[in-house]
C-alpha cells in the first residue's frame, strides 16, 4: 500500500513497538467492542499498523480493570494505543474527526443505528476523508428486517444452521466450543478491508465494506450449505464422523481418543493394511465410499475393536508411516505441549508493564519478508495514550487538561 497523499495532514506518531513494519504507514481507528471487530483490527495491529483504539473516558472501576487484565482482553487488543474520547460531546467528536482526517481505516461493530446517532458512520467520515476505508460488522447486516437487532456469536450459530449439524445424532443442537461466528466475521472483514485498500490504489478513494455474524456463519457452513442450495439435502448431526466420508472419524485407543481420515479407496486400502485388517479391504460392504458411508455403523464397530488394542502413540506412528492422516485428540494444554506447535511458535510472549510477562496466541500466518515478531506488543490500559495522541493532533497540554477536567477525555 502506498502512504497517504502528501497533501493529507501528518498522522499521529505511533509509539515504537515490536510489530512488523508491513502496515507501518496505515492509521487504523478502532471503534470496536466484544470480539468480532477486535479480531479484524488485530490483523492490522500485529503487522505494525498505527492502531488507535477509541474508548470512553475513565470511570471504568475495579470490575472493568479486572476484565481488561484477563486473558481474553489481552489476547484480543495487543499492539494498539488507546485514546479516551467522549464521542457524544462536541469536543470529543471534533477530536475524533481530526483523527479521521488522518486515518486509512476505521473499524466498528456497533448496531447499525448507533454509529449514525454518534455521527461516526461512513458518510460522516468520508465527508472528512474520502480515502478512508470504513469496515463494519453487525449481527445481521446493515439493512433488512433484522438490521437493528442485537446479535452475538451463539445466536448466529443457532440461526446460521451450525448448531443443527454439530453434536451426535439425536442429542439436540450443540454450540461449537469457540465463538466461530465472531472470529470468522472478523477475518472476513479484514479481507474485505485489504481488497478495498488495493482498490484505493487504483481509484484514489476509499469505500464502506461490511459483513455480519450471520453471513460469516452461513459462509462457513460451506459444503454443508451447498448440499442444500444445490440438492435440497438438509444436513444433520454426525457426531465425530465426517458427514460424507467414511471411516473418517474418532475412535478410542488403549489410552485415549484418536482421529483417522483414510479418504478414498486407495487410502482405505492402505489404512486396512496398516492396522493389519485386510478383511476390511476385501469386504464388499466397504468397497466404495458410498458403501462405506451406507454401512458406516458396521465398519466403525470393526475398526473400534482394533483401535482399542493399542495406545494412541502406536497408531500415530503406524498410520503416519502409511501416509494416513491421523492424530490424537488433545486437550488444549496437550496441544501447546506438542513439538510441532512449539516449533510453529503459536504461543508468543508479551511484556506488559502492569501484568508482567505472559504468553498469548500467535498468528497462523507465516511470511518470509515480514514475519510476526517473537514478542508481541502489550494491550494498552484505557486512555493510556490520550495525551500522546492528542499532542500529535496539535493539542496543547493546557487544552488537554481542560478537556480532561470536562470529562471529554
mmCIF file of C-alpha atoms in Angstrom:
data_model
loop_
_atom_site.group_PDB
_atom_site.id
_atom_site.type_symbol
_atom_site.label_atom_id
_atom_site.label_comp_id
_atom_site.label_asym_id
_atom_site.label_seq_id
_atom_site.Cartn_x
_atom_site.Cartn_y
_atom_site.Cartn_z
ATOM 1 C CA UNK A 1 0.000 0.000 0.000
ATOM 2 C CA UNK A 2 1.237 3.462 -0.703
ATOM 3 C CA UNK A 3 1.360 6.088 2.006
ATOM 4 C CA UNK A 4 -1.421 8.693 2.242
ATOM 5 C CA UNK A 5 -1.104 11.528 -0.263
ATOM 6 C CA UNK A 6 1.373 14.211 0.707
ATOM 7 C CA UNK A 7 -1.401 16.798 0.922
ATOM 8 C CA UNK A 8 -3.026 14.919 3.826
ATOM 9 C CA UNK A 9 -2.311 16.018 7.408
ATOM 10 C CA UNK A 10 0.509 14.192 9.166
ATOM 11 C CA UNK A 11 -0.591 11.066 11.044
ATOM 12 C CA UNK A 12 -0.161 10.937 14.827
ATOM 13 C CA UNK A 13 3.194 9.323 15.542
ATOM 14 C CA UNK A 14 2.839 5.770 16.886
ATOM 15 C CA UNK A 15 4.771 4.549 19.896
ATOM 16 C CA UNK A 16 7.703 2.335 18.974
ATOM 17 C CA UNK A 17 6.697 -1.326 19.212
ATOM 18 C CA UNK A 18 7.850 -4.813 18.268
ATOM 19 C CA UNK A 19 5.378 -5.398 15.427
ATOM 20 C CA UNK A 20 6.443 -5.912 11.818
ATOM 21 C CA UNK A 21 6.511 -2.755 9.732
ATOM 22 C CA UNK A 22 4.340 -4.135 6.922
ATOM 23 C CA UNK A 23 1.482 -1.739 7.728
ATOM 24 C CA UNK A 24 3.556 0.966 9.403
ATOM 25 C CA UNK A 25 2.083 3.695 7.170
ATOM 26 C CA UNK A 26 -1.536 2.729 7.866
ATOM 27 C CA UNK A 27 -3.519 4.559 10.556
ATOM 28 C CA UNK A 28 -6.388 2.451 11.900
ATOM 29 C CA UNK A 29 -9.117 3.871 14.133
ATOM 30 C CA UNK A 30 -10.637 1.154 16.291
ATOM 31 C CA UNK A 31 -14.229 1.722 17.428
ATOM 32 C CA UNK A 32 -14.828 -1.955 18.196
ATOM 33 C CA UNK A 33 -16.100 -3.849 21.201
ATOM 34 C CA UNK A 34 -16.617 -7.510 22.131
ATOM 35 C CA UNK A 35 -14.791 -9.896 19.759
ATOM 36 C CA UNK A 36 -15.690 -9.743 16.070
ATOM 37 C CA UNK A 37 -14.441 -6.205 15.431
ATOM 38 C CA UNK A 38 -11.280 -6.569 17.539
ATOM 39 C CA UNK A 39 -10.450 -9.724 15.578
ATOM 40 C CA UNK A 40 -10.368 -7.600 12.405
ATOM 41 C CA UNK A 41 -8.223 -4.913 13.999
ATOM 42 C CA UNK A 42 -5.779 -7.467 15.390
ATOM 43 C CA UNK A 43 -4.793 -8.458 11.850
ATOM 44 C CA UNK A 44 -3.555 -4.931 11.213
ATOM 45 C CA UNK A 45 -2.126 -4.296 14.681
ATOM 46 C CA UNK A 46 0.033 -7.419 14.594
ATOM 47 C CA UNK A 47 1.651 -6.288 11.348
ATOM 48 C CA UNK A 48 2.611 -2.865 12.564
ATOM 49 C CA UNK A 49 -0.312 -0.584 11.727
ATOM 50 C CA UNK A 50 -0.684 2.531 13.849
ATOM 51 C CA UNK A 51 -3.850 1.361 15.609
ATOM 52 C CA UNK A 52 -5.643 3.859 17.830
ATOM 53 C CA UNK A 53 -8.491 2.393 19.828
ATOM 54 C CA UNK A 54 -11.171 4.910 20.836
ATOM 55 C CA UNK A 55 -12.501 4.271 24.344
ATOM 56 C CA UNK A 56 -14.812 6.005 26.776
ATOM 57 C CA UNK A 57 -13.183 8.382 29.279
ATOM 58 C CA UNK A 58 -12.033 6.888 32.610
ATOM 59 C CA UNK A 59 -14.507 5.861 35.260
ATOM 60 C CA UNK A 60 -14.200 2.187 34.462
ATOM 61 C CA UNK A 61 -13.926 0.930 38.061
ATOM 62 C CA UNK A 62 -12.391 -2.168 39.546
ATOM 63 C CA UNK A 63 -14.600 -4.653 37.686
ATOM 64 C CA UNK A 64 -13.624 -3.338 34.260
ATOM 65 C CA UNK A 65 -9.939 -3.287 35.215
ATOM 66 C CA UNK A 66 -10.302 -6.962 36.124
ATOM 67 C CA UNK A 67 -11.824 -7.630 32.685
ATOM 68 C CA UNK A 68 -9.043 -5.741 30.908
ATOM 69 C CA UNK A 69 -6.416 -7.750 32.793
ATOM 70 C CA UNK A 70 -7.880 -11.079 31.719
ATOM 71 C CA UNK A 71 -6.574 -13.476 29.102
ATOM 72 C CA UNK A 72 -9.345 -12.702 26.594
ATOM 73 C CA UNK A 73 -8.884 -8.928 26.550
ATOM 74 C CA UNK A 74 -5.093 -9.134 26.485
ATOM 75 C CA UNK A 75 -5.166 -11.619 23.620
ATOM 76 C CA UNK A 76 -7.566 -9.505 21.527
ATOM 77 C CA UNK A 77 -6.202 -5.996 21.939
ATOM 78 C CA UNK A 78 -2.410 -6.258 21.757
ATOM 79 C CA UNK A 79 -0.229 -3.884 19.720
ATOM 80 C CA UNK A 80 -2.573 -0.882 19.996
ATOM 81 C CA UNK A 81 -2.649 2.564 21.558
ATOM 82 C CA UNK A 82 -5.662 3.848 23.458
ATOM 83 C CA UNK A 83 -7.213 7.317 23.493
ATOM 84 C CA UNK A 84 -10.163 8.170 25.729
ATOM 85 C CA UNK A 85 -12.763 10.336 23.960
ATOM 86 C CA UNK A 86 -16.397 11.067 24.725
ATOM 87 C CA UNK A 87 -17.849 10.857 21.223
ATOM 88 C CA UNK A 88 -21.178 12.196 22.469
ATOM 89 C CA UNK A 89 -19.581 15.522 23.331
ATOM 90 C CA UNK A 90 -18.909 18.174 20.706
ATOM 91 C CA UNK A 91 -15.232 18.462 21.626
ATOM 92 C CA UNK A 92 -14.730 14.689 21.724
ATOM 93 C CA UNK A 93 -16.408 14.252 18.357
ATOM 94 C CA UNK A 94 -14.273 17.057 16.901
ATOM 95 C CA UNK A 95 -11.089 15.343 18.098
ATOM 96 C CA UNK A 96 -12.254 12.079 16.587
ATOM 97 C CA UNK A 97 -12.872 13.754 13.237
ATOM 98 C CA UNK A 98 -9.334 15.139 13.304
ATOM 99 C CA UNK A 99 -8.164 11.551 13.638
ATOM 100 C CA UNK A 100 -10.478 10.521 10.794
ATOM 101 C CA UNK A 101 -8.804 13.083 8.533
ATOM 102 C CA UNK A 102 -5.516 11.234 9.043
ATOM 103 C CA UNK A 103 -6.881 7.673 9.008
ATOM 104 C CA UNK A 104 -6.662 4.963 6.380
ATOM 105 C CA UNK A 105 -9.040 2.507 8.043
ATOM 106 C CA UNK A 106 -11.924 2.739 10.522
ATOM 107 C CA UNK A 107 -13.406 -0.417 12.050
ATOM 108 C CA UNK A 108 -16.627 -0.599 14.080
ATOM 109 C CA UNK A 109 -19.076 -3.288 15.179
ATOM 110 C CA UNK A 110 -21.912 -1.263 16.668
ATOM 111 C CA UNK A 111 -25.536 -1.966 15.906
ATOM 112 C CA UNK A 112 -26.242 -0.030 12.671
ATOM 113 C CA UNK A 113 -28.278 2.839 14.209
ATOM 114 C CA UNK A 114 -25.670 3.614 16.866
ATOM 115 C CA UNK A 115 -22.939 4.901 14.571
ATOM 116 C CA UNK A 116 -25.419 7.211 12.859
ATOM 117 C CA UNK A 117 -26.568 8.532 16.216
ATOM 118 C CA UNK A 118 -22.947 9.249 17.159
ATOM 119 C CA UNK A 119 -22.256 10.712 13.687
ATOM 120 C CA UNK A 120 -19.281 8.405 13.155
ATOM 121 C CA UNK A 121 -20.875 6.490 10.253
ATOM 122 C CA UNK A 122 -19.198 6.047 6.864
ATOM 123 C CA UNK A 123 -20.880 9.025 5.212
ATOM 124 C CA UNK A 124 -19.833 11.367 8.028
ATOM 125 C CA UNK A 125 -16.254 10.080 7.967
ATOM 126 C CA UNK A 126 -15.928 10.011 4.170
ATOM 127 C CA UNK A 127 -17.028 13.655 4.049
ATOM 128 C CA UNK A 128 -13.874 14.452 6.055
ATOM 129 C CA UNK A 129 -11.615 11.884 4.381
ATOM 130 C CA UNK A 130 -12.802 10.315 1.098
ATOM 131 C CA UNK A 131 -9.785 7.973 1.087
ATOM 132 C CA UNK A 132 -10.838 6.200 4.273
ATOM 133 C CA UNK A 133 -11.791 2.519 4.159
ATOM 134 C CA UNK A 134 -14.601 2.001 6.649
ATOM 135 C CA UNK A 135 -15.272 -1.542 7.904
ATOM 136 C CA UNK A 136 -18.388 -2.650 9.781
ATOM 137 C CA UNK A 137 -19.598 -5.842 11.427
ATOM 138 C CA UNK A 138 -23.122 -6.282 12.756
ATOM 139 C CA UNK A 139 -25.202 -9.214 13.890
ATOM 140 C CA UNK A 140 -27.460 -9.496 10.848
ATOM 141 C CA UNK A 141 -26.379 -6.932 8.238
ATOM 142 C CA UNK A 142 -26.587 -3.183 7.775
ATOM 143 C CA UNK A 143 -30.123 -3.275 6.384
ATOM 144 C CA UNK A 144 -33.036 -5.669 6.095
ATOM 145 C CA UNK A 145 -35.679 -6.842 8.587
ATOM 146 C CA UNK A 146 -33.151 -7.849 11.289
ATOM 147 C CA UNK A 147 -30.688 -4.972 10.860
ATOM 148 C CA UNK A 148 -31.430 -3.289 14.180
ATOM 149 C CA UNK A 149 -31.423 -6.488 16.235
ATOM 150 C CA UNK A 150 -28.521 -7.136 18.598
ATOM 151 C CA UNK A 151 -26.506 -10.176 17.577
ATOM 152 C CA UNK A 152 -23.920 -12.291 19.372
ATOM 153 C CA UNK A 153 -21.991 -15.400 18.403
ATOM 154 C CA UNK A 154 -24.268 -18.040 19.904
ATOM 155 C CA UNK A 155 -27.355 -16.515 18.286
ATOM 156 C CA UNK A 156 -25.575 -16.586 14.907
ATOM 157 C CA UNK A 157 -24.502 -20.205 15.446
ATOM 158 C CA UNK A 158 -28.124 -21.149 16.000
ATOM 159 C CA UNK A 159 -29.781 -19.034 13.308
ATOM 160 C CA UNK A 160 -26.987 -19.749 10.810
ATOM 161 C CA UNK A 161 -27.525 -23.518 10.971
ATOM 162 C CA UNK A 162 -24.229 -24.524 12.605
ATOM 163 C CA UNK A 163 -25.743 -25.867 15.835
ATOM 164 C CA UNK A 164 -28.049 -28.141 13.837
ATOM 165 C CA UNK A 165 -25.089 -30.031 12.352
ATOM 166 C CA UNK A 166 -22.913 -30.072 15.491
ATOM 167 C CA UNK A 167 -23.029 -32.909 18.005
ATOM 168 C CA UNK A 168 -24.227 -36.503 17.922
ATOM 169 C CA UNK A 169 -27.354 -37.578 16.078
ATOM 170 C CA UNK A 170 -30.417 -37.227 18.251
ATOM 171 C CA UNK A 171 -28.830 -35.275 21.089
ATOM 172 C CA UNK A 172 -30.195 -31.911 20.011
ATOM 173 C CA UNK A 173 -28.341 -28.810 18.758
ATOM 174 C CA UNK A 174 -24.854 -28.184 20.163
ATOM 175 C CA UNK A 175 -22.841 -24.974 20.288
ATOM 176 C CA UNK A 176 -19.331 -25.080 18.835
ATOM 177 C CA UNK A 177 -16.707 -24.628 21.543
ATOM 178 C CA UNK A 178 -15.301 -21.374 20.140
ATOM 179 C CA UNK A 179 -17.029 -18.114 19.065
ATOM 180 C CA UNK A 180 -16.685 -19.094 15.443
ATOM 181 C CA UNK A 181 -19.119 -16.527 14.008
ATOM 182 C CA UNK A 182 -17.279 -13.707 15.784
ATOM 183 C CA UNK A 183 -13.863 -14.915 14.676
ATOM 184 C CA UNK A 184 -14.708 -15.649 11.060
ATOM 185 C CA UNK A 185 -16.678 -12.436 10.541
ATOM 186 C CA UNK A 186 -13.655 -10.566 11.877
ATOM 187 C CA UNK A 187 -11.350 -12.332 9.451
ATOM 188 C CA UNK A 188 -13.725 -11.808 6.521
ATOM 189 C CA UNK A 189 -13.885 -8.096 7.287
ATOM 190 C CA UNK A 190 -10.079 -7.882 7.400
ATOM 191 C CA UNK A 191 -10.007 -9.497 3.969
ATOM 192 C CA UNK A 192 -12.587 -7.013 2.662
ATOM 193 C CA UNK A 193 -10.565 -4.083 4.012
ATOM 194 C CA UNK A 194 -7.432 -5.329 2.274
ATOM 195 C CA UNK A 195 -9.356 -5.612 -1.009
ATOM 196 C CA UNK A 196 -10.650 -2.064 -0.536
ATOM 197 C CA UNK A 197 -7.124 -0.787 0.146
ATOM 198 C CA UNK A 198 -5.950 -2.351 -3.115
ATOM 199 C CA UNK A 199 -8.912 -0.780 -4.916
ATOM 200 C CA UNK A 200 -7.962 2.582 -3.405
ATOM 201 C CA UNK A 201 -4.584 2.322 -5.104
ATOM 202 C CA UNK A 202 -6.473 2.407 -8.421
ATOM 203 C CA UNK A 203 -9.338 4.790 -7.679
ATOM 204 C CA UNK A 204 -7.786 7.028 -5.024
ATOM 205 C CA UNK A 205 -10.927 6.689 -2.918
ATOM 206 C CA UNK A 206 -11.989 4.528 -0.005
ATOM 207 C CA UNK A 207 -15.281 2.733 0.459
ATOM 208 C CA UNK A 208 -17.547 1.124 3.038
ATOM 209 C CA UNK A 209 -17.123 -2.639 3.456
ATOM 210 C CA UNK A 210 -19.181 -4.716 5.832
ATOM 211 C CA UNK A 211 -20.191 -8.216 6.870
ATOM 212 C CA UNK A 212 -22.214 -9.754 9.679
ATOM 213 C CA UNK A 213 -22.141 -12.669 12.067
ATOM 214 C CA UNK A 214 -24.966 -14.408 10.224
ATOM 215 C CA UNK A 215 -23.322 -14.012 6.794
ATOM 216 C CA UNK A 216 -19.994 -15.299 8.085
ATOM 217 C CA UNK A 217 -21.645 -18.244 9.789
ATOM 218 C CA UNK A 218 -23.538 -19.276 6.668
ATOM 219 C CA UNK A 219 -20.397 -18.940 4.551
ATOM 220 C CA UNK A 220 -18.549 -21.209 6.987
ATOM 221 C CA UNK A 221 -21.167 -23.933 6.505
ATOM 222 C CA UNK A 222 -19.524 -24.313 3.086
ATOM 223 C CA UNK A 223 -20.244 -27.765 1.627
ATOM 224 C CA UNK A 224 -22.992 -28.430 4.186
ATOM 225 C CA UNK A 225 -24.791 -25.329 2.906
ATOM 226 C CA UNK A 226 -24.125 -26.291 -0.723
ATOM 227 C CA UNK A 227 -25.821 -29.642 -0.105
ATOM 228 C CA UNK A 228 -28.992 -27.622 0.435
ATOM 229 C CA UNK A 229 -28.546 -24.941 -2.229
ATOM 230 C CA UNK A 230 -27.785 -27.492 -4.952
ATOM 231 C CA UNK A 231 -29.780 -30.593 -4.000
ATOM 232 C CA UNK A 232 -32.044 -29.521 -1.114
ATOM 233 C CA UNK A 233 -30.345 -32.006 1.222
ATOM 234 C CA UNK A 234 -30.665 -30.951 4.866
ATOM 235 C CA UNK A 235 -27.524 -31.998 6.729
ATOM 236 C CA UNK A 236 -27.928 -33.448 10.192
ATOM 237 C CA UNK A 237 -25.701 -34.200 13.141
ATOM 238 C CA UNK A 238 -22.934 -36.721 12.502
ATOM 239 C CA UNK A 239 -21.043 -36.540 15.785
ATOM 240 C CA UNK A 240 -17.352 -37.246 15.321
ATOM 241 C CA UNK A 241 -17.894 -38.915 11.974
ATOM 242 C CA UNK A 242 -17.283 -37.000 8.783
ATOM 243 C CA UNK A 243 -20.722 -36.263 7.316
ATOM 244 C CA UNK A 244 -19.945 -37.597 3.833
ATOM 245 C CA UNK A 245 -16.736 -39.666 4.125
ATOM 246 C CA UNK A 246 -16.205 -42.989 5.934
ATOM 247 C CA UNK A 247 -14.462 -44.151 8.038
ATOM 248 C CA UNK A 248 -13.174 -40.655 8.810
ATOM 249 C CA UNK A 249 -13.900 -40.078 12.492
ATOM 250 C CA UNK A 250 -12.762 -40.551 16.100
ATOM 251 C CA UNK A 251 -12.036 -43.844 17.807
ATOM 252 C CA UNK A 252 -10.963 -44.881 21.301
ATOM 253 C CA UNK A 253 -7.494 -46.299 21.704
ATOM 254 C CA UNK A 254 -5.971 -48.132 24.661
ATOM 255 C CA UNK A 255 -5.149 -44.815 26.330
ATOM 256 C CA UNK A 256 -7.213 -42.042 24.731
ATOM 257 C CA UNK A 257 -9.048 -40.867 21.637
ATOM 258 C CA UNK A 258 -7.726 -40.799 18.095
ATOM 259 C CA UNK A 259 -8.838 -39.332 14.761
ATOM 260 C CA UNK A 260 -8.369 -41.078 11.438
ATOM 261 C CA UNK A 261 -9.095 -39.839 7.901
ATOM 262 C CA UNK A 262 -8.441 -42.547 5.291
ATOM 263 C CA UNK A 263 -10.392 -40.946 2.449
ATOM 264 C CA UNK A 264 -10.773 -42.622 -0.925
ATOM 265 C CA UNK A 265 -10.486 -46.261 -1.948
ATOM 266 C CA UNK A 266 -6.700 -46.314 -2.283
ATOM 267 C CA UNK A 267 -6.100 -44.761 1.121
ATOM 268 C CA UNK A 268 -8.702 -47.012 2.716
ATOM 269 C CA UNK A 269 -6.745 -49.998 1.424
ATOM 270 C CA UNK A 270 -3.520 -48.620 2.910
ATOM 271 C CA UNK A 271 -5.307 -47.986 6.194
ATOM 272 C CA UNK A 272 -6.575 -51.562 6.372
ATOM 273 C CA UNK A 273 -3.069 -52.876 5.700
ATOM 274 C CA UNK A 274 -1.552 -50.583 8.347
ATOM 275 C CA UNK A 275 -3.943 -51.771 11.071
ATOM 276 C CA UNK A 276 -3.486 -55.376 9.866
ATOM 277 C CA UNK A 277 -7.109 -55.817 8.836
ATOM 278 C CA UNK A 278 -7.054 -56.996 5.203
ATOM 279 C CA UNK A 279 -10.518 -58.469 5.651
ATOM 280 C CA UNK A 280 -11.960 -54.947 5.839
ATOM 281 C CA UNK A 281 -10.449 -54.004 2.490
ATOM 282 C CA UNK A 282 -11.792 -57.217 0.930
ATOM 283 C CA UNK A 283 -15.312 -56.899 2.352
ATOM 284 C CA UNK A 284 -17.747 -55.967 -0.450
ATOM 285 C CA UNK A 285 -19.796 -53.956 2.077
ATOM 286 C CA UNK A 286 -16.934 -51.449 2.222
ATOM 287 C CA UNK A 287 -15.768 -51.483 -1.394
ATOM 288 C CA UNK A 288 -16.596 -47.839 -2.190
ATOM 289 C CA UNK A 289 -17.017 -44.621 -0.244
ATOM 290 C CA UNK A 290 -20.755 -44.723 -0.868
ATOM 291 C CA UNK A 291 -20.931 -48.255 0.553
ATOM 292 C CA UNK A 292 -18.690 -47.355 3.473
ATOM 293 C CA UNK A 293 -20.958 -44.416 4.290
ATOM 294 C CA UNK A 294 -24.050 -46.618 3.956
ATOM 295 C CA UNK A 295 -22.533 -49.279 6.202
ATOM 296 C CA UNK A 296 -20.653 -46.878 8.458
ATOM 297 C CA UNK A 297 -22.030 -48.344 11.699
ATOM 298 C CA UNK A 298 -20.736 -51.829 10.935
ATOM 299 C CA UNK A 299 -17.406 -50.510 9.642
ATOM 300 C CA UNK A 300 -16.861 -48.283 12.664
ATOM 301 C CA UNK A 301 -17.619 -51.141 15.033
ATOM 302 C CA UNK A 302 -14.946 -53.324 13.474
ATOM 303 C CA UNK A 303 -12.359 -50.526 13.408
ATOM 304 C CA UNK A 304 -13.164 -49.646 17.033
ATOM 305 C CA UNK A 305 -12.310 -53.168 18.184
ATOM 306 C CA UNK A 306 -8.879 -52.912 16.575
ATOM 307 C CA UNK A 307 -8.048 -49.370 17.701
ATOM 308 C CA UNK A 308 -8.695 -50.241 21.364
ATOM 309 C CA UNK A 309 -5.902 -52.799 21.344
ATOM 310 C CA UNK A 310 -3.011 -50.294 21.108
ATOM 311 C CA UNK A 311 -2.185 -46.841 22.543
ATOM 312 C CA UNK A 312 -2.535 -43.637 20.510
ATOM 313 C CA UNK A 313 1.251 -43.284 20.076
ATOM 314 C CA UNK A 314 1.365 -46.666 18.340
ATOM 315 C CA UNK A 315 -1.391 -45.757 15.895
ATOM 316 C CA UNK A 316 0.151 -42.356 15.219
ATOM 317 C CA UNK A 317 3.451 -43.989 14.271
ATOM 318 C CA UNK A 318 1.892 -46.771 12.198
ATOM 319 C CA UNK A 319 -0.578 -44.628 10.298
ATOM 320 C CA UNK A 320 1.913 -41.818 9.711
ATOM 321 C CA UNK A 321 4.293 -44.343 8.149
ATOM 322 C CA UNK A 322 1.478 -45.426 5.846
ATOM 323 C CA UNK A 323 0.667 -41.844 4.848
ATOM 324 C CA UNK A 324 -2.737 -41.858 6.517
ATOM 325 C CA UNK A 325 -3.924 -38.557 8.069
ATOM 326 C CA UNK A 326 -4.317 -39.339 11.771
ATOM 327 C CA UNK A 327 -3.684 -37.838 15.167
ATOM 328 C CA UNK A 328 -4.617 -37.818 18.837
ATOM 329 C CA UNK A 329 -7.470 -35.764 20.287
ATOM 330 C CA UNK A 330 -5.625 -33.320 22.531
ATOM 331 C CA UNK A 331 -6.737 -31.152 25.383
ATOM 332 C CA UNK A 332 -5.585 -27.550 24.925
ATOM 333 C CA UNK A 333 -2.597 -27.988 27.267
ATOM 334 C CA UNK A 334 -1.522 -31.022 25.250
ATOM 335 C CA UNK A 335 -1.884 -29.025 22.033
ATOM 336 C CA UNK A 336 0.529 -26.329 23.224
ATOM 337 C CA UNK A 337 2.940 -29.006 24.502
ATOM 338 C CA UNK A 338 3.070 -30.660 21.069
ATOM 339 C CA UNK A 339 6.546 -30.315 19.492
ATOM 340 C CA UNK A 340 5.175 -29.133 16.145
ATOM 341 C CA UNK A 341 3.031 -26.464 17.823
ATOM 342 C CA UNK A 342 6.064 -25.312 19.802
ATOM 343 C CA UNK A 343 8.066 -25.159 16.570
ATOM 344 C CA UNK A 344 5.362 -23.008 14.967
ATOM 345 C CA UNK A 345 5.500 -20.575 17.933
ATOM 346 C CA UNK A 346 1.740 -20.397 18.342
ATOM 347 C CA UNK A 347 2.262 -19.059 21.874
ATOM 348 C CA UNK A 348 4.035 -15.678 21.812
ATOM 349 C CA UNK A 349 5.314 -13.735 24.830
ATOM 350 C CA UNK A 350 4.179 -10.257 25.811
ATOM 351 C CA UNK A 351 5.928 -7.925 28.257
ATOM 352 C CA UNK A 352 3.173 -5.924 29.943
ATOM 353 C CA UNK A 353 4.177 -3.006 32.196
ATOM 354 C CA UNK A 354 1.427 -3.798 34.709
ATOM 355 C CA UNK A 355 0.785 -7.524 34.343
ATOM 356 C CA UNK A 356 4.316 -8.757 33.719
ATOM 357 C CA UNK A 357 5.354 -11.301 31.090
ATOM 358 C CA UNK A 358 2.902 -13.891 29.796
ATOM 359 C CA UNK A 359 2.038 -15.682 26.569
ATOM 360 C CA UNK A 360 -0.868 -15.076 24.195
ATOM 361 C CA UNK A 361 -1.899 -16.749 20.946
ATOM 362 C CA UNK A 362 0.225 -16.008 17.890
ATOM 363 C CA UNK A 363 -0.861 -15.522 14.295
ATOM 364 C CA UNK A 364 -1.306 -18.535 11.989
ATOM 365 C CA UNK A 365 0.229 -16.628 9.057
ATOM 366 C CA UNK A 366 3.869 -17.094 8.021
ATOM 367 C CA UNK A 367 5.615 -14.529 5.818
ATOM 368 C CA UNK A 368 9.263 -14.668 4.835
ATOM 369 C CA UNK A 369 9.831 -10.927 4.393
ATOM 370 C CA UNK A 370 7.563 -9.624 7.154
ATOM 371 C CA UNK A 371 7.292 -12.286 9.858
ATOM 372 C CA UNK A 372 5.368 -11.948 13.072
ATOM 373 C CA UNK A 373 7.724 -10.786 15.832
ATOM 374 C CA UNK A 374 8.787 -13.224 18.552
ATOM 375 C CA UNK A 375 7.364 -10.878 21.196
ATOM 376 C CA UNK A 376 4.057 -9.057 20.732
ATOM 377 C CA UNK A 377 3.193 -5.577 21.963
ATOM 378 C CA UNK A 378 1.038 -5.305 25.096
ATOM 379 C CA UNK A 379 -2.616 -4.331 25.273
ATOM 380 C CA UNK A 380 -2.931 -0.710 26.467
ATOM 381 C CA UNK A 381 -4.865 0.409 29.508
ATOM 382 C CA UNK A 382 -7.886 2.601 28.766
ATOM 383 C CA UNK A 383 -6.784 6.065 27.660
ATOM 384 C CA UNK A 384 -3.117 5.217 28.199
ATOM 385 C CA UNK A 385 -2.014 7.220 25.155
ATOM 386 C CA UNK A 386 -4.559 10.033 25.233
ATOM 387 C CA UNK A 387 -2.022 12.805 25.853
ATOM 388 C CA UNK A 388 0.403 11.394 23.292
ATOM 389 C CA UNK A 389 -2.237 11.090 20.565
ATOM 390 C CA UNK A 390 -3.874 14.461 21.166
ATOM 391 C CA UNK A 391 -0.464 16.130 21.251
ATOM 392 C CA UNK A 392 0.138 14.556 17.842
ATOM 393 C CA UNK A 393 -3.024 16.304 16.649
ATOM 394 C CA UNK A 394 -1.673 19.658 17.832
ATOM 395 C CA UNK A 395 -3.480 19.948 21.176
ATOM 396 C CA UNK A 396 -1.568 21.845 23.863
ATOM 397 C CA UNK A 397 -1.074 20.474 27.377
ATOM 398 C CA UNK A 398 -3.393 23.154 28.653
ATOM 399 C CA UNK A 399 -6.133 22.198 26.182
ATOM 400 C CA UNK A 400 -5.822 18.516 27.073
ATOM 401 C CA UNK A 401 -6.070 19.376 30.773
ATOM 402 C CA UNK A 402 -9.196 21.431 30.050
ATOM 403 C CA UNK A 403 -10.793 18.551 28.143
ATOM 404 C CA UNK A 404 -9.914 16.155 30.944
ATOM 405 C CA UNK A 405 -11.474 18.452 33.535
ATOM 406 C CA UNK A 406 -14.700 18.467 31.475
ATOM 407 C CA UNK A 407 -14.737 14.670 31.168
ATOM 408 C CA UNK A 408 -14.240 14.783 27.394
ATOM 409 C CA UNK A 409 -11.032 12.732 27.631
#
